[in-house]
C-alpha cells in the first residue's frame, strides 16, 4: 500500500507503464501489487535481457519507470543511456532500485531508492475497469523484435481463477513456480 502511494507521489498515473526487471525476489510481488493498486500497467521483463532488447522495450512500451535490483542496474543503465542517445523512451522518468538509488543516469531520468517509496503513507486502490490494460508482456523476440502482448485485468483474473481451480487437490497446500516471475 505504501509503495503504491510512493509511485503516485513520483507522478506515476493510471495507465502508465512500469517495467519490472528483477530476478525472483519478494519485491517482484510487491512491485506488481503496488503498480496495479496505482492503476498503472506492469511490464515484466525477464532478467536475462540484453541492453539493446531492453532499450527497445522501454521505447516501444512508453515506460515511465523501471523497477530493478543492483545486479541488473548495469543493464538498465546501458539501455537508458542508449535510449537517450537514440532519442527513444522520452517518457522514462524514473529508475527505481531495491537497495539504493542509481547515480549515473541521463539528466531527465531520476534515480530512486525503493525504500523511498515505502515511506509514503498507505493509500487506497485506484479504480480500473475489467477491460483496462493490466500487463504489457513482451515476447522473446525469436521471430524479430520483441512484441508487446496486452493483457487486461479480466484476462489476468480469468487466468488466476483457472489456475486456482485446476490446482485444487486434497492435502496439497503448497505449490512451486520454477519460472521467473516475469513469465509466470
Coordinates of C-alpha atoms in Angstrom, one line a residue:
X1 CA 0.0 0.0 0.0
X2 CA 2.9 2.4 0.8
X3 CA 4.8 1.6 -2.3
X4 CA 1.7 2.2 -4.4
X5 CA 1.3 5.7 -2.8
X6 CA 5.1 6.2 -3.4
X7 CA 4.6 5.5 -7.1
X8 CA 1.7 8.0 -7.2
X9 CA 3.9 10.6 -5.4
X10 CA 6.5 10.2 -8.1
X11 CA 3.8 11.1 -10.6
X12 CA 3.1 7.7 -12.0
X13 CA -0.5 7.8 -13.3
X14 CA -3.2 5.2 -14.1
X15 CA -2.5 3.6 -17.5
X16 CA 1.2 4.4 -17.5
X17 CA 3.7 1.5 -18.0
X18 CA 6.2 0.5 -15.3
X19 CA 8.9 -2.1 -16.3
X20 CA 9.8 -4.6 -13.6
X21 CA 13.2 -6.1 -14.3
X22 CA 14.2 -8.4 -11.3
X23 CA 15.2 -12.0 -10.6
X24 CA 12.7 -13.7 -8.4
X25 CA 12.5 -11.9 -5.0
X26 CA 9.8 -10.6 -2.7
X27 CA 10.0 -7.2 -4.2
X28 CA 8.6 -8.5 -7.6
X29 CA 5.3 -9.3 -6.0
X30 CA 5.3 -6.1 -4.0
X31 CA 6.1 -4.1 -7.2
X32 CA 3.3 -5.8 -9.2
X33 CA 0.7 -5.2 -6.5
X34 CA 1.8 -1.6 -6.0
X35 CA 1.7 -0.8 -9.7
X36 CA -1.8 -2.3 -10.0
X37 CA -3.0 -0.5 -6.9
X38 CA -1.8 2.7 -8.5
X39 CA -3.8 1.9 -11.7
X40 CA -0.6 1.6 -13.7
X41 CA 0.4 -1.2 -16.1
X42 CA 3.0 -3.9 -15.1
X43 CA 5.5 -4.5 -17.9
X44 CA 7.5 -7.6 -16.7
X45 CA 10.9 -8.2 -18.3
X46 CA 13.0 -11.3 -17.9
X47 CA 16.3 -10.7 -16.1
X48 CA 18.3 -12.3 -19.0
X49 CA 17.6 -9.4 -21.4
X50 CA 20.4 -7.5 -23.1
X51 CA 20.6 -3.7 -23.0
X52 CA 19.6 -3.3 -26.7
X53 CA 16.5 -5.5 -26.1
X54 CA 15.6 -3.6 -23.0
X55 CA 16.1 -0.3 -24.9
X56 CA 13.6 -1.5 -27.5
X57 CA 11.0 -2.4 -24.8
X58 CA 11.5 1.0 -23.0
X59 CA 10.8 2.9 -26.2
X60 CA 8.0 0.6 -27.5
X61 CA 6.1 0.4 -24.3
X62 CA 6.4 4.1 -23.4
X63 CA 7.5 3.1 -19.9
X64 CA 7.7 5.9 -17.4
X65 CA 9.7 3.9 -14.8
X66 CA 11.9 0.8 -14.3
X67 CA 12.0 -1.1 -11.0
X68 CA 15.1 -3.2 -10.7
X69 CA 17.8 -4.5 -8.4
X70 CA 21.6 -3.7 -8.1
X71 CA 22.7 -6.8 -10.0
X72 CA 20.7 -5.7 -13.1
X73 CA 21.4 -2.0 -12.8
X74 CA 24.2 -2.1 -15.4
X75 CA 21.8 -3.5 -18.0
X76 CA 19.2 -0.9 -17.1
X77 CA 21.7 2.0 -17.2
X78 CA 23.1 0.9 -20.6
X79 CA 19.6 0.7 -22.0
X80 CA 18.5 4.0 -20.6
X81 CA 21.7 5.8 -21.9
X82 CA 21.3 4.1 -25.3
X83 CA 17.6 5.2 -25.5
X84 CA 18.6 8.8 -24.5
X85 CA 21.3 8.9 -27.2
X86 CA 18.9 7.5 -29.8
X87 CA 16.0 9.8 -28.9
X88 CA 13.9 6.8 -27.7
X89 CA 12.0 6.4 -24.5
X90 CA 11.3 10.1 -23.8
X91 CA 8.6 9.1 -21.3
X92 CA 11.0 7.4 -19.0
X93 CA 11.3 9.5 -15.8
X94 CA 12.5 7.1 -13.0
X95 CA 14.8 4.2 -12.4
X96 CA 13.8 2.6 -9.0
X97 CA 16.3 0.3 -7.4
X98 CA 15.8 -2.0 -4.5
X99 CA 18.7 -1.3 -2.2
X100 CA 19.8 2.2 -3.3
X101 CA 19.3 4.9 -5.9
X102 CA 21.5 4.8 -9.1
X103 CA 23.5 7.9 -9.9
X104 CA 24.8 7.6 -13.4
X105 CA 21.6 8.2 -15.5
X106 CA 20.7 10.7 -18.2
X107 CA 19.6 14.1 -16.9
X108 CA 15.8 13.6 -17.5
X109 CA 15.8 10.3 -15.6
X110 CA 15.7 10.3 -11.7
X111 CA 17.3 7.5 -9.7
X112 CA 15.0 6.5 -6.8
X113 CA 15.7 4.1 -3.9
X114 CA 12.8 1.6 -3.5
X115 CA 12.9 2.3 0.2
X116 CA 11.8 5.9 -0.5
X117 CA 8.6 4.6 -2.0
X118 CA 8.0 2.6 1.2
X119 CA 8.0 5.8 3.3
X120 CA 4.8 7.1 1.7
X121 CA 1.6 6.8 3.7
X122 CA -0.6 3.8 2.8
X123 CA -3.2 4.6 0.2
X124 CA -6.2 3.1 -1.4
X125 CA -6.7 1.2 -4.7
X126 CA -7.2 3.2 -7.9
X127 CA -10.4 2.1 -9.7
X128 CA -9.9 0.4 -13.0
X129 CA -12.2 -1.4 -15.4
X130 CA -12.2 -5.1 -16.3
X131 CA -11.0 -4.3 -19.9
X132 CA -8.3 -1.8 -18.8
X133 CA -4.7 -2.8 -19.5
X134 CA -3.1 -4.6 -16.6
X135 CA 0.0 -6.0 -18.1
X136 CA 2.1 -5.5 -21.2
X137 CA 4.2 -8.6 -21.6
X138 CA 6.8 -8.9 -24.3
X139 CA 7.5 -11.9 -26.5
X140 CA 11.0 -13.4 -26.6
X141 CA 11.8 -11.8 -29.9
X142 CA 12.6 -15.1 -31.6
X143 CA 11.0 -14.1 -34.9
X144 CA 12.2 -10.5 -34.9
X145 CA 11.9 -7.6 -32.4
X146 CA 10.0 -8.4 -29.2
X147 CA 6.3 -7.5 -29.4
X148 CA 4.1 -6.3 -26.6
X149 CA 1.1 -8.5 -25.7
X150 CA -1.7 -6.6 -24.0
X151 CA -3.5 -8.3 -21.1
X152 CA -6.5 -6.8 -19.4
X153 CA -7.5 -7.1 -15.7
X154 CA -10.2 -9.5 -16.9
X155 CA -7.5 -11.6 -18.7
X156 CA -5.4 -11.9 -15.5
X157 CA -8.4 -12.7 -13.4
X158 CA -9.5 -15.5 -15.7
X159 CA -6.0 -16.9 -15.7
X160 CA -5.7 -16.8 -12.0
X161 CA -9.1 -18.3 -11.4
X162 CA -8.4 -21.1 -13.8
X163 CA -5.1 -21.8 -12.2
X164 CA -6.7 -21.8 -8.7
X165 CA -9.4 -24.2 -9.8
X166 CA -7.0 -26.6 -11.6
X167 CA -4.7 -26.7 -8.6
X168 CA -7.2 -27.8 -6.1
X169 CA -6.1 -31.2 -4.8
X170 CA -6.8 -32.9 -1.5
X171 CA -4.0 -32.4 1.0
X172 CA -1.9 -30.1 -1.2
X173 CA -1.2 -26.8 0.5
X174 CA 1.9 -25.5 -1.4
X175 CA 3.0 -25.0 -5.0
X176 CA 6.3 -24.4 -6.6
X177 CA 6.7 -22.0 -9.5
X178 CA 10.1 -22.7 -11.1
X179 CA 9.7 -20.0 -13.8
X180 CA 10.9 -16.4 -13.4
X181 CA 8.0 -14.3 -12.1
X182 CA 8.2 -12.2 -15.2
X183 CA 6.8 -15.2 -17.1
X184 CA 4.6 -16.8 -14.5

